[in-house]
Amino acid sequence: MAIALALLVLVVASVLFHLVTPWWTTPLASNWKQMDDTLTITLAITGLFFVVINLFVAYTVWRFRHRAGQRAAYEPENKRLERWLIGVTTVGIAGLLAPGLVVYADYVHPPADARVLEIVGQQWQWRFRLAGASGKLGGSDARFVSGSNPLGLDPADAAGQDNVIVLGNEVHLPIGHPVKVLLRSHDVLHDFFVPQFRARMNIVPGQVSSFWFTPTQPGRFESMCAQLCGVGHPDMRGYVVVEDDAAFQAWLKQQPTFAATQAAAAPAAAGAGTPAALGRSLAQTKGCVACHTVDGSPGVGPTWKGLFGKTETMVDGSTALVDEAYLKDFIRNPKARAVKGFAQVMPQIELTDEELAALVAYIRSNGKPS
Ligand code: CUA
């Protein structure tokens, strides 16, 4: 009797909790109401089975409870009942799976007039690329990746020259236009997700994955990485700004094309750049900026603002002056010393002696004025 009552309370409490739940989904800001509908169908089917099965168990526990002198009947086969159960289960499972198949088929087949947006994930930052006037994205390959070409675009591909490169973690999109998203990763599995758009997709190293959506609400939406991709995963955030077409076009004009970034990098490549400028570009390509800020805000590792010339405290209580020798030793062998307040997670990075000197010069340029 107690068990039957407990099951009854469980069912009633679960249904009540759903009706007065303190949790809800963020307001929808894209065309993917189908995602919400699919979830609602799933919840309705699983919820119905949950209620019916638990009430049935509660009823049988009460109805067939032990009474003196009663004997259980043995009935191992019941064809009619089995047919019913198989039928109902089949309908239930089909109801759970079929809507998802329909929505997914739609989700990966963008309309022909969709604007192409490429999103490139790297531990632990986002970069973006939009097609230029030609509407085409140029080819890319990991072997083209360099300090001035962090997305690895093919310099010889004419289609890539007018591509708009966004190196920050914020991208703008015009409201009401479908966007076809192409996703690439430079290292491990990531996942681009904006909860308000209901749209997300895994980013698998070595392949291009894709989905599409139409933003329907203006605003600044936070995007996150939805696959655990290492110690900096919670910091792998970005923004999608949805605005009217005029504001979007104005923003787009301010972003450099691939050809412009290559022209700007040419003098540096020819040796005209200072070591600090080279170091700054290395900090981008080697991924240092994912953990080290230069504006003083906290990251996975110490900020570089004011780092040079400061006295750092180690976990064992000893102290060390952050100078050129200290930085070079630390970068070459990050596991040798543990700095107080930071996890020992910095990877060893391949750098030539010149690159190391340039990187240290850049860190120094963010340090205390000497
Ligand atoms: Cu990238 Cu988590």
mmCIF file of C-alpha atoms and ligand atoms in Angstrom:
data_model
loop_
_atom_site.group_PDB
_atom_site.id
_atom_site.type_symbol
_atom_site.label_atom_id
_atom_site.label_comp_id
_atom_site.label_asym_id
_atom_site.label_seq_id
_atom_site.Cartn_x
_atom_site.Cartn_y
_atom_site.Cartn_z
ATOM 1 C CA MET A 1 0.000 0.000 0.000
ATOM 2 C CA ALA A 2 2.833 2.387 0.893
ATOM 3 C CA ILE A 3 4.546 1.682 -2.443
ATOM 4 C CA ALA A 4 1.321 2.314 -4.387
ATOM 5 C CA LEU A 5 0.865 5.633 -2.589
ATOM 6 C CA ALA A 6 4.508 6.609 -3.206
ATOM 7 C CA LEU A 7 4.080 5.963 -6.947
ATOM 8 C CA LEU A 8 0.899 8.026 -6.982
ATOM 9 C CA VAL A 9 2.645 10.932 -5.250
ATOM 10 C CA LEU A 10 5.581 10.616 -7.708
ATOM 11 C CA VAL A 11 3.267 10.910 -10.722
ATOM 12 C CA VAL A 12 1.209 13.806 -9.345
ATOM 13 C CA ALA A 13 4.319 15.707 -8.173
ATOM 14 C CA SER A 14 6.069 15.242 -11.551
ATOM 15 C CA VAL A 15 3.083 16.566 -13.504
ATOM 16 C CA LEU A 16 2.639 19.493 -11.087
ATOM 17 C CA PHE A 17 6.362 20.298 -11.292
ATOM 18 C CA HIS A 18 6.135 20.436 -15.076
ATOM 19 C CA LEU A 19 3.176 22.835 -14.885
ATOM 20 C CA VAL A 20 4.805 25.260 -12.407
ATOM 21 C CA THR A 21 8.433 24.685 -13.456
ATOM 22 C CA PRO A 22 10.860 27.494 -12.625
ATOM 23 C CA TRP A 23 12.850 26.642 -15.783
ATOM 24 C CA TRP A 24 11.919 27.567 -19.307
ATOM 25 C CA THR A 25 13.623 27.841 -22.685
ATOM 26 C CA THR A 26 15.098 31.171 -23.803
ATOM 27 C CA PRO A 27 12.821 33.121 -26.194
ATOM 28 C CA LEU A 28 13.055 31.789 -29.744
ATOM 29 C CA ALA A 29 15.010 34.083 -32.096
ATOM 30 C CA SER A 30 15.148 32.066 -35.304
ATOM 31 C CA ASN A 31 13.007 30.064 -37.713
ATOM 32 C CA TRP A 32 13.533 26.811 -35.775
ATOM 33 C CA LYS A 33 10.240 26.569 -33.903
ATOM 34 C CA GLN A 34 10.267 22.987 -35.225
ATOM 35 C CA MET A 35 13.020 22.210 -32.687
ATOM 36 C CA ASP A 36 10.742 23.301 -29.840
ATOM 37 C CA ASP A 37 7.790 21.426 -31.329
ATOM 38 C CA THR A 38 9.853 18.241 -31.615
ATOM 39 C CA LEU A 39 10.882 18.545 -27.969
ATOM 40 C CA THR A 40 7.248 19.109 -26.987
ATOM 41 C CA ILE A 41 6.163 15.965 -28.878
ATOM 42 C CA THR A 42 8.968 13.976 -27.191
ATOM 43 C CA LEU A 43 7.972 15.276 -23.764
ATOM 44 C CA ALA A 44 4.291 14.526 -24.379
ATOM 45 C CA ILE A 45 4.959 10.928 -25.488
ATOM 46 C CA THR A 46 7.497 10.092 -22.751
ATOM 47 C CA GLY A 47 5.346 11.938 -20.184
ATOM 48 C CA LEU A 48 2.233 9.975 -21.150
ATOM 49 C CA PHE A 49 4.090 6.640 -20.897
ATOM 50 C CA PHE A 50 5.593 7.720 -17.546
ATOM 51 C CA VAL A 51 2.158 8.532 -16.101
ATOM 52 C CA VAL A 52 0.355 5.474 -17.512
ATOM 53 C CA ILE A 53 3.045 2.934 -16.542
ATOM 54 C CA ASN A 54 3.482 4.262 -13.002
ATOM 55 C CA LEU A 55 -0.272 4.471 -12.374
ATOM 56 C CA PHE A 56 -0.661 0.927 -13.737
ATOM 57 C CA VAL A 57 2.076 -0.366 -11.407
ATOM 58 C CA ALA A 58 0.498 1.470 -8.447
ATOM 59 C CA TYR A 59 -2.905 -0.027 -9.302
ATOM 60 C CA THR A 60 -1.601 -3.620 -9.593
ATOM 61 C CA VAL A 61 0.421 -3.308 -6.361
ATOM 62 C CA TRP A 62 -2.770 -2.269 -4.588
ATOM 63 C CA ARG A 63 -5.248 -4.527 -6.425
ATOM 64 C CA PHE A 64 -3.225 -7.739 -6.205
ATOM 65 C CA ARG A 65 -1.745 -7.212 -2.747
ATOM 66 C CA HIS A 66 -1.303 -10.246 -0.512
ATOM 67 C CA ARG A 67 -4.429 -11.528 1.175
ATOM 68 C CA ALA A 68 -4.693 -14.706 3.272
ATOM 69 C CA GLY A 69 -5.961 -17.703 1.315
ATOM 70 C CA GLN A 70 -5.504 -16.125 -2.154
ATOM 71 C CA ARG A 71 -3.342 -17.821 -4.751
ATOM 72 C CA ALA A 72 -1.724 -16.263 -7.808
ATOM 73 C CA ALA A 73 -2.884 -17.466 -11.238
ATOM 74 C CA TYR A 74 -0.200 -18.497 -13.740
ATOM 75 C CA GLU A 75 -0.708 -17.173 -17.283
ATOM 76 C CA PRO A 76 2.569 -17.106 -19.239
ATOM 77 C CA GLU A 77 1.095 -16.360 -22.705
ATOM 78 C CA ASN A 78 -1.372 -13.739 -23.826
ATOM 79 C CA LYS A 79 -1.174 -13.146 -27.581
ATOM 80 C CA ARG A 80 -3.792 -10.411 -27.560
ATOM 81 C CA LEU A 81 -2.048 -8.409 -24.851
ATOM 82 C CA GLU A 82 1.348 -8.804 -26.592
ATOM 83 C CA ARG A 83 -0.072 -7.508 -29.879
ATOM 84 C CA TRP A 84 -1.466 -4.487 -28.085
ATOM 85 C CA LEU A 85 1.814 -3.761 -26.311
ATOM 86 C CA ILE A 86 3.882 -4.121 -29.494
ATOM 87 C CA GLY A 87 1.449 -1.863 -31.379
ATOM 88 C CA VAL A 88 1.419 0.900 -28.775
ATOM 89 C CA THR A 89 5.220 0.783 -28.300
ATOM 90 C CA THR A 90 5.785 0.948 -32.060
ATOM 91 C CA VAL A 91 3.597 4.024 -32.411
ATOM 92 C CA GLY A 92 5.351 5.637 -29.420
ATOM 93 C CA ILE A 93 8.892 5.012 -30.725
ATOM 94 C CA ALA A 94 7.939 6.164 -34.237
ATOM 95 C CA GLY A 95 6.470 9.305 -32.689
ATOM 96 C CA LEU A 96 9.763 9.963 -30.912
ATOM 97 C CA LEU A 97 12.001 9.401 -33.960
ATOM 98 C CA ALA A 98 10.048 10.525 -37.032
ATOM 99 C CA PRO A 99 9.721 14.275 -36.230
ATOM 100 C CA GLY A 100 13.488 14.460 -35.593
ATOM 101 C CA LEU A 101 14.255 12.926 -38.999
ATOM 102 C CA VAL A 102 11.987 15.420 -40.758
ATOM 103 C CA VAL A 103 13.446 18.424 -38.890
ATOM 104 C CA TYR A 104 17.054 17.277 -39.391
ATOM 105 C CA ALA A 105 16.539 16.808 -43.131
ATOM 106 C CA ASP A 106 15.307 20.412 -43.270
ATOM 107 C CA TYR A 107 18.106 21.600 -40.959
ATOM 108 C CA VAL A 108 20.941 20.495 -43.272
ATOM 109 C CA HIS A 109 19.329 21.640 -46.552
ATOM 110 C CA PRO A 110 19.658 25.439 -46.645
ATOM 111 C CA PRO A 111 17.632 27.579 -49.075
ATOM 112 C CA ALA A 112 19.498 28.524 -52.264
ATOM 113 C CA ASP A 113 19.698 32.240 -51.380
ATOM 114 C CA ALA A 114 21.325 31.659 -47.968
ATOM 115 C CA ARG A 115 24.336 33.799 -47.076
ATOM 116 C CA VAL A 116 27.382 31.662 -46.313
ATOM 117 C CA LEU A 117 29.059 32.080 -42.918
ATOM 118 C CA GLU A 118 32.128 30.056 -42.046
ATOM 119 C CA ILE A 119 32.900 29.500 -38.369
ATOM 120 C CA VAL A 120 36.331 28.211 -37.397
ATOM 121 C CA GLY A 121 36.876 26.851 -33.897
ATOM 122 C CA GLN A 122 40.250 26.580 -32.220
ATOM 123 C CA GLN A 123 41.161 26.008 -28.585
ATOM 124 C CA TRP A 124 39.659 28.327 -27.296
ATOM 125 C CA GLN A 125 38.445 30.988 -29.662
ATOM 126 C CA TRP A 126 36.168 31.609 -32.641
ATOM 127 C CA ARG A 127 36.932 33.149 -36.013
ATOM 128 C CA PHE A 128 34.494 33.908 -38.819
ATOM 129 C CA ARG A 129 34.515 34.332 -42.581
ATOM 130 C CA LEU A 130 31.788 35.745 -44.809
ATOM 131 C CA ALA A 131 31.611 35.672 -48.572
ATOM 132 C CA GLY A 132 32.327 38.973 -50.368
ATOM 133 C CA ALA A 133 30.505 40.467 -53.338
ATOM 134 C CA SER A 134 30.972 37.300 -55.403
ATOM 135 C CA GLY A 135 29.053 35.285 -52.794
ATOM 136 C CA LYS A 136 31.698 32.540 -52.876
ATOM 137 C CA LEU A 137 34.123 31.314 -50.234
ATOM 138 C CA GLY A 138 37.650 30.498 -51.412
ATOM 139 C CA GLY A 139 39.323 27.184 -50.648
ATOM 140 C CA SER A 140 41.294 26.574 -47.473
ATOM 141 C CA ASP A 141 43.803 24.061 -46.176
ATOM 142 C CA ALA A 142 45.668 23.529 -42.929
ATOM 143 C CA ARG A 143 49.014 23.911 -44.734
ATOM 144 C CA PHE A 144 48.257 27.574 -45.514
ATOM 145 C CA VAL A 145 47.771 28.496 -41.847
ATOM 146 C CA SER A 146 50.243 31.184 -40.748
ATOM 147 C CA GLY A 147 50.447 34.262 -38.548
ATOM 148 C CA SER A 148 48.909 36.470 -41.199
ATOM 149 C CA ASN A 149 46.544 33.774 -42.471
ATOM 150 C CA PRO A 150 45.091 32.116 -39.358
ATOM 151 C CA LEU A 151 42.139 30.639 -41.272
ATOM 152 C CA GLY A 152 44.423 28.922 -43.777
ATOM 153 C CA LEU A 153 42.837 30.349 -46.948
ATOM 154 C CA ASP A 154 44.412 29.378 -50.232
ATOM 155 C CA PRO A 155 46.324 32.531 -51.348
ATOM 156 C CA ALA A 156 46.142 31.396 -54.986
ATOM 157 C CA ASP A 157 42.350 30.973 -55.023
ATOM 158 C CA ALA A 158 40.727 34.012 -56.690
ATOM 159 C CA ALA A 159 37.386 33.237 -55.020
ATOM 160 C CA GLY A 160 38.908 33.801 -51.582
ATOM 161 C CA GLN A 161 40.370 37.272 -52.179
ATOM 162 C CA ASP A 162 37.197 39.234 -51.395
ATOM 163 C CA ASN A 163 36.212 37.019 -48.448
ATOM 164 C CA VAL A 164 35.575 39.021 -45.290
ATOM 165 C CA ILE A 165 37.702 37.900 -42.341
ATOM 166 C CA VAL A 166 36.514 38.411 -38.756
ATOM 167 C CA LEU A 167 39.263 37.600 -36.276
ATOM 168 C CA GLY A 168 37.322 38.642 -33.172
ATOM 169 C CA ASN A 169 34.728 36.509 -31.408
ATOM 170 C CA GLU A 170 31.762 38.602 -32.547
ATOM 171 C CA VAL A 171 30.000 38.270 -35.881
ATOM 172 C CA HIS A 172 27.086 40.308 -37.244
ATOM 173 C CA LEU A 173 24.156 38.997 -39.318
ATOM 174 C CA PRO A 174 21.253 40.707 -41.065
ATOM 175 C CA ILE A 175 17.807 39.977 -39.658
ATOM 176 C CA GLY A 176 15.436 37.847 -41.722
ATOM 177 C CA HIS A 177 18.070 36.422 -44.097
ATOM 178 C CA PRO A 178 18.809 32.708 -44.103
ATOM 179 C CA VAL A 179 22.409 31.862 -43.178
ATOM 180 C CA LYS A 180 24.192 28.706 -44.242
ATOM 181 C CA VAL A 181 26.834 27.924 -41.622
ATOM 182 C CA LEU A 182 29.966 25.957 -42.500
ATOM 183 C CA LEU A 183 32.062 24.780 -39.576
ATOM 184 C CA ARG A 184 35.742 23.881 -39.369
ATOM 185 C CA SER A 185 38.022 23.053 -36.443
ATOM 186 C CA HIS A 186 41.767 23.594 -36.209
ATOM 187 C CA ASP A 187 42.282 21.085 -33.418
ATOM 188 C CA VAL A 188 39.632 19.146 -31.488
ATOM 189 C CA LEU A 189 35.876 18.623 -31.370
ATOM 190 C CA HIS A 190 33.939 21.862 -30.728
ATOM 191 C CA ASP A 191 30.256 22.778 -31.120
ATOM 192 C CA PHE A 192 28.837 26.172 -32.049
ATOM 193 C CA PHE A 193 25.593 26.868 -30.192
ATOM 194 C CA VAL A 194 23.347 29.909 -29.751
ATOM 195 C CA PRO A 195 20.492 28.803 -27.455
ATOM 196 C CA GLN A 196 18.053 31.444 -28.778
ATOM 197 C CA PHE A 197 18.514 30.158 -32.338
ATOM 198 C CA ARG A 198 18.005 26.537 -31.181
ATOM 199 C CA ALA A 199 20.684 25.810 -33.809
ATOM 200 C CA ARG A 200 23.924 23.998 -33.081
ATOM 201 C CA MET A 201 26.298 21.604 -34.791
ATOM 202 C CA ASN A 202 29.419 19.671 -33.853
ATOM 203 C CA ILE A 203 32.664 20.836 -35.446
ATOM 204 C CA VAL A 204 34.750 17.805 -36.306
ATOM 205 C CA PRO A 205 38.462 18.197 -37.094
ATOM 206 C CA GLY A 206 39.175 17.263 -40.710
ATOM 207 C CA GLN A 207 35.670 17.797 -42.050
ATOM 208 C CA VAL A 208 33.225 20.609 -42.782
ATOM 209 C CA SER A 209 29.866 20.302 -41.043
ATOM 210 C CA SER A 210 26.908 22.540 -41.845
ATOM 211 C CA PHE A 211 23.446 23.742 -40.851
ATOM 212 C CA TRP A 212 21.304 26.788 -41.570
ATOM 213 C CA PHE A 213 19.032 29.194 -39.741
ATOM 214 C CA THR A 214 17.274 32.537 -40.205
ATOM 215 C CA PRO A 215 17.651 35.000 -37.324
ATOM 216 C CA THR A 216 14.262 36.573 -36.602
ATOM 217 C CA GLN A 217 14.948 38.863 -33.636
ATOM 218 C CA PRO A 218 17.410 41.764 -33.441
ATOM 219 C CA GLY A 219 19.852 41.628 -30.548
ATOM 220 C CA ARG A 220 23.230 40.473 -29.300
ATOM 221 C CA PHE A 221 23.156 36.758 -28.604
ATOM 222 C CA GLU A 222 25.840 34.868 -26.739
ATOM 223 C CA SER A 223 27.189 31.787 -28.440
ATOM 224 C CA MET A 224 28.964 29.024 -26.625
ATOM 225 C CA CYS A 225 30.988 25.957 -27.338
ATOM 226 C CA ALA A 226 28.829 22.938 -26.513
ATOM 227 C CA GLN A 227 31.486 20.208 -26.523
ATOM 228 C CA LEU A 228 33.983 19.821 -23.692
ATOM 229 C CA CYS A 229 37.172 20.744 -25.575
ATOM 230 C CA GLY A 230 39.773 21.276 -22.865
ATOM 231 C CA VAL A 231 40.561 23.489 -19.906
ATOM 232 C CA GLY A 232 39.528 26.704 -21.700
ATOM 233 C CA HIS A 233 36.156 25.306 -22.839
ATOM 234 C CA PRO A 234 34.011 27.537 -20.558
ATOM 235 C CA ASP A 235 35.831 30.608 -21.947
ATOM 236 C CA MET A 236 35.090 29.645 -25.560
ATOM 237 C CA ARG A 237 32.286 32.135 -25.967
ATOM 238 C CA GLY A 238 31.331 34.577 -28.657
ATOM 239 C CA TYR A 239 28.521 36.821 -29.824
ATOM 240 C CA VAL A 240 26.166 36.943 -32.792
ATOM 241 C CA VAL A 241 24.740 40.418 -33.368
ATOM 242 C CA VAL A 242 21.514 40.426 -35.384
ATOM 243 C CA GLU A 243 20.651 43.819 -36.885
ATOM 244 C CA ASP A 244 18.889 45.396 -39.858
ATOM 245 C CA ASP A 245 20.457 45.176 -43.293
ATOM 246 C CA ALA A 246 21.850 48.746 -43.324
ATOM 247 C CA ALA A 247 23.664 48.309 -40.002
ATOM 248 C CA PHE A 248 24.954 44.924 -41.146
ATOM 249 C CA GLN A 249 26.314 46.320 -44.428
ATOM 250 C CA ALA A 250 28.015 49.163 -42.513
ATOM 251 C CA TRP A 251 29.647 46.653 -40.160
ATOM 252 C CA LEU A 252 30.634 44.408 -43.071
ATOM 253 C CA LYS A 253 32.443 47.305 -44.802
ATOM 254 C CA GLN A 254 34.627 47.812 -41.723
ATOM 255 C CA GLN A 255 35.914 44.242 -41.807
ATOM 256 C CA PRO A 256 39.037 43.506 -43.858
ATOM 257 C CA THR A 257 38.960 41.278 -46.906
ATOM 258 C CA PHE A 258 41.408 38.403 -47.163
ATOM 259 C CA ALA A 259 43.359 40.312 -49.844
ATOM 260 C CA ALA A 260 43.623 43.334 -47.491
ATOM 261 C CA THR A 261 44.930 41.232 -44.594
ATOM 262 C CA GLN A 262 47.555 39.691 -46.905
ATOM 263 C CA ALA A 263 48.657 43.102 -48.208
ATOM 264 C CA ALA A 264 48.926 44.435 -44.649
ATOM 265 C CA ALA A 265 51.009 41.424 -43.617
ATOM 266 C CA ALA A 266 53.417 41.597 -46.577
ATOM 267 C CA PRO A 267 55.808 44.233 -45.112
ATOM 268 C CA ALA A 268 56.009 42.303 -41.823
ATOM 269 C CA ALA A 269 56.794 39.100 -43.688
ATOM 270 C CA ALA A 270 59.560 40.918 -45.576
ATOM 271 C CA GLY A 271 61.255 41.739 -42.277
ATOM 272 C CA ALA A 272 59.995 45.279 -41.814
ATOM 273 C CA GLY A 273 57.885 44.376 -38.770
ATOM 274 C CA THR A 274 59.249 44.760 -35.259
ATOM 275 C CA PRO A 275 59.816 41.633 -33.132
ATOM 276 C CA ALA A 276 56.864 42.707 -30.968
ATOM 277 C CA ALA A 277 54.608 42.852 -34.061
ATOM 278 C CA LEU A 278 55.731 39.363 -35.068
ATOM 279 C CA GLY A 279 55.155 38.206 -31.483
ATOM 280 C CA ARG A 280 51.647 39.604 -31.561
ATOM 281 C CA SER A 281 50.846 37.617 -34.671
ATOM 282 C CA LEU A 282 52.438 34.484 -33.143
ATOM 283 C CA ALA A 283 50.268 34.924 -30.045
ATOM 284 C CA GLN A 284 47.269 34.684 -32.387
ATOM 285 C CA THR A 285 48.377 31.709 -34.473
ATOM 286 C CA LYS A 286 49.835 29.657 -31.650
ATOM 287 C CA GLY A 287 46.629 30.172 -29.682
ATOM 288 C CA CYS A 288 48.243 32.000 -26.724
ATOM 289 C CA VAL A 289 45.457 34.611 -26.808
ATOM 290 C CA ALA A 290 42.911 31.961 -25.908
ATOM 291 C CA CYS A 291 44.310 31.868 -22.345
ATOM 292 C CA HIS A 292 46.284 35.123 -21.963
ATOM 293 C CA THR A 293 44.621 38.514 -22.307
ATOM 294 C CA VAL A 294 46.487 41.792 -22.830
ATOM 295 C CA ASP A 295 43.821 44.021 -21.271
ATOM 296 C CA GLY A 296 44.169 42.785 -17.694
ATOM 297 C CA SER A 297 41.009 40.649 -17.698
ATOM 298 C CA PRO A 298 41.409 37.189 -16.158
ATOM 299 C CA GLY A 299 41.891 34.109 -18.337
ATOM 300 C CA VAL A 300 43.062 30.527 -17.987
ATOM 301 C CA GLY A 301 46.626 31.884 -17.662
ATOM 302 C CA PRO A 302 47.975 35.174 -16.282
ATOM 303 C CA THR A 303 47.136 38.323 -18.228
ATOM 304 C CA TRP A 304 50.124 39.775 -20.098
ATOM 305 C CA LYS A 305 49.179 43.286 -19.066
ATOM 306 C CA GLY A 306 51.807 44.346 -16.550
ATOM 307 C CA LEU A 307 53.289 40.825 -16.430
ATOM 308 C CA PHE A 308 56.796 41.759 -17.543
ATOM 309 C CA GLY A 309 58.776 43.201 -14.635
ATOM 310 C CA LYS A 310 56.395 41.903 -11.996
ATOM 311 C CA THR A 311 57.310 39.449 -9.251
ATOM 312 C CA GLU A 312 55.413 36.181 -9.595
ATOM 313 C CA THR A 313 54.704 33.860 -6.647
ATOM 314 C CA MET A 314 55.039 30.114 -7.131
ATOM 315 C CA VAL A 315 52.922 27.392 -5.529
ATOM 316 C CA ASP A 316 55.857 26.454 -3.242
ATOM 317 C CA GLY A 317 55.991 30.019 -1.891
ATOM 318 C CA SER A 318 59.126 31.078 -3.760
ATOM 319 C CA THR A 319 59.084 34.174 -5.951
ATOM 320 C CA ALA A 320 60.586 35.022 -9.313
ATOM 321 C CA LEU A 321 61.060 38.221 -11.263
ATOM 322 C CA VAL A 322 59.339 38.016 -14.651
ATOM 323 C CA ASP A 323 62.130 38.988 -17.035
ATOM 324 C CA GLU A 324 63.266 37.783 -20.431
ATOM 325 C CA ALA A 325 65.089 34.718 -19.070
ATOM 326 C CA TYR A 326 62.115 33.737 -16.895
ATOM 327 C CA LEU A 327 59.633 33.976 -19.790
ATOM 328 C CA LYS A 328 61.869 32.047 -22.187
ATOM 329 C CA ASP A 329 62.422 29.277 -19.636
ATOM 330 C CA PHE A 330 58.738 29.130 -18.819
ATOM 331 C CA ILE A 331 57.547 28.964 -22.439
ATOM 332 C CA ARG A 332 60.155 26.319 -23.301
ATOM 333 C CA ASN A 333 59.252 24.214 -20.282
ATOM 334 C CA PRO A 334 55.842 25.180 -18.880
ATOM 335 C CA LYS A 335 55.617 22.239 -16.489
ATOM 336 C CA ALA A 336 58.867 23.041 -14.626
ATOM 337 C CA ARG A 337 57.304 25.664 -12.360
ATOM 338 C CA ALA A 338 53.807 26.054 -10.962
ATOM 339 C CA VAL A 339 52.579 29.630 -10.618
ATOM 340 C CA LYS A 340 50.283 30.249 -7.673
ATOM 341 C CA GLY A 341 46.635 30.695 -8.647
ATOM 342 C CA PHE A 342 46.857 28.966 -12.040
ATOM 343 C CA ALA A 343 46.359 25.363 -13.124
ATOM 344 C CA GLN A 344 49.456 23.795 -14.676
ATOM 345 C CA VAL A 345 47.877 23.295 -18.080
ATOM 346 C CA MET A 346 50.015 25.321 -20.480
ATOM 347 C CA PRO A 347 51.089 23.164 -23.419
ATOM 348 C CA GLN A 348 54.610 23.114 -24.786
ATOM 349 C CA ILE A 349 54.538 25.026 -28.061
ATOM 350 C CA GLU A 350 56.886 24.572 -31.004
ATOM 351 C CA LEU A 351 58.820 27.827 -31.492
ATOM 352 C CA THR A 352 62.124 28.677 -33.140
ATOM 353 C CA ASP A 353 64.578 30.815 -31.148
ATOM 354 C CA GLU A 354 63.584 33.868 -33.240
ATOM 355 C CA GLU A 355 59.886 33.220 -32.662
ATOM 356 C CA LEU A 356 60.468 32.782 -28.922
ATOM 357 C CA ALA A 357 62.367 36.090 -28.771
ATOM 358 C CA ALA A 358 59.577 37.807 -30.726
ATOM 359 C CA LEU A 359 56.887 36.413 -28.448
ATOM 360 C CA VAL A 360 58.788 37.540 -25.345
ATOM 361 C CA ALA A 361 59.247 40.989 -26.934
ATOM 362 C CA TYR A 362 55.496 41.180 -27.429
ATOM 363 C CA ILE A 363 54.774 40.106 -23.844
ATOM 364 C CA ARG A 364 57.331 42.685 -22.702
ATOM 365 C CA SER A 365 55.563 45.413 -24.717
ATOM 366 C CA ASN A 366 52.463 44.785 -22.598
ATOM 367 C CA GLY A 367 54.462 44.933 -19.356
ATOM 368 C CA LYS A 368 55.283 47.728 -16.988
ATOM 369 C CA PRO A 369 56.728 50.815 -18.692
ATOM 370 C CA SER A 370 60.478 50.620 -17.986
HETATM 371 CU CU1 CUA B 1 35.407 24.370 -27.852
HETATM 372 CU CU2 CUA B 1 34.349 23.522 -25.858
#
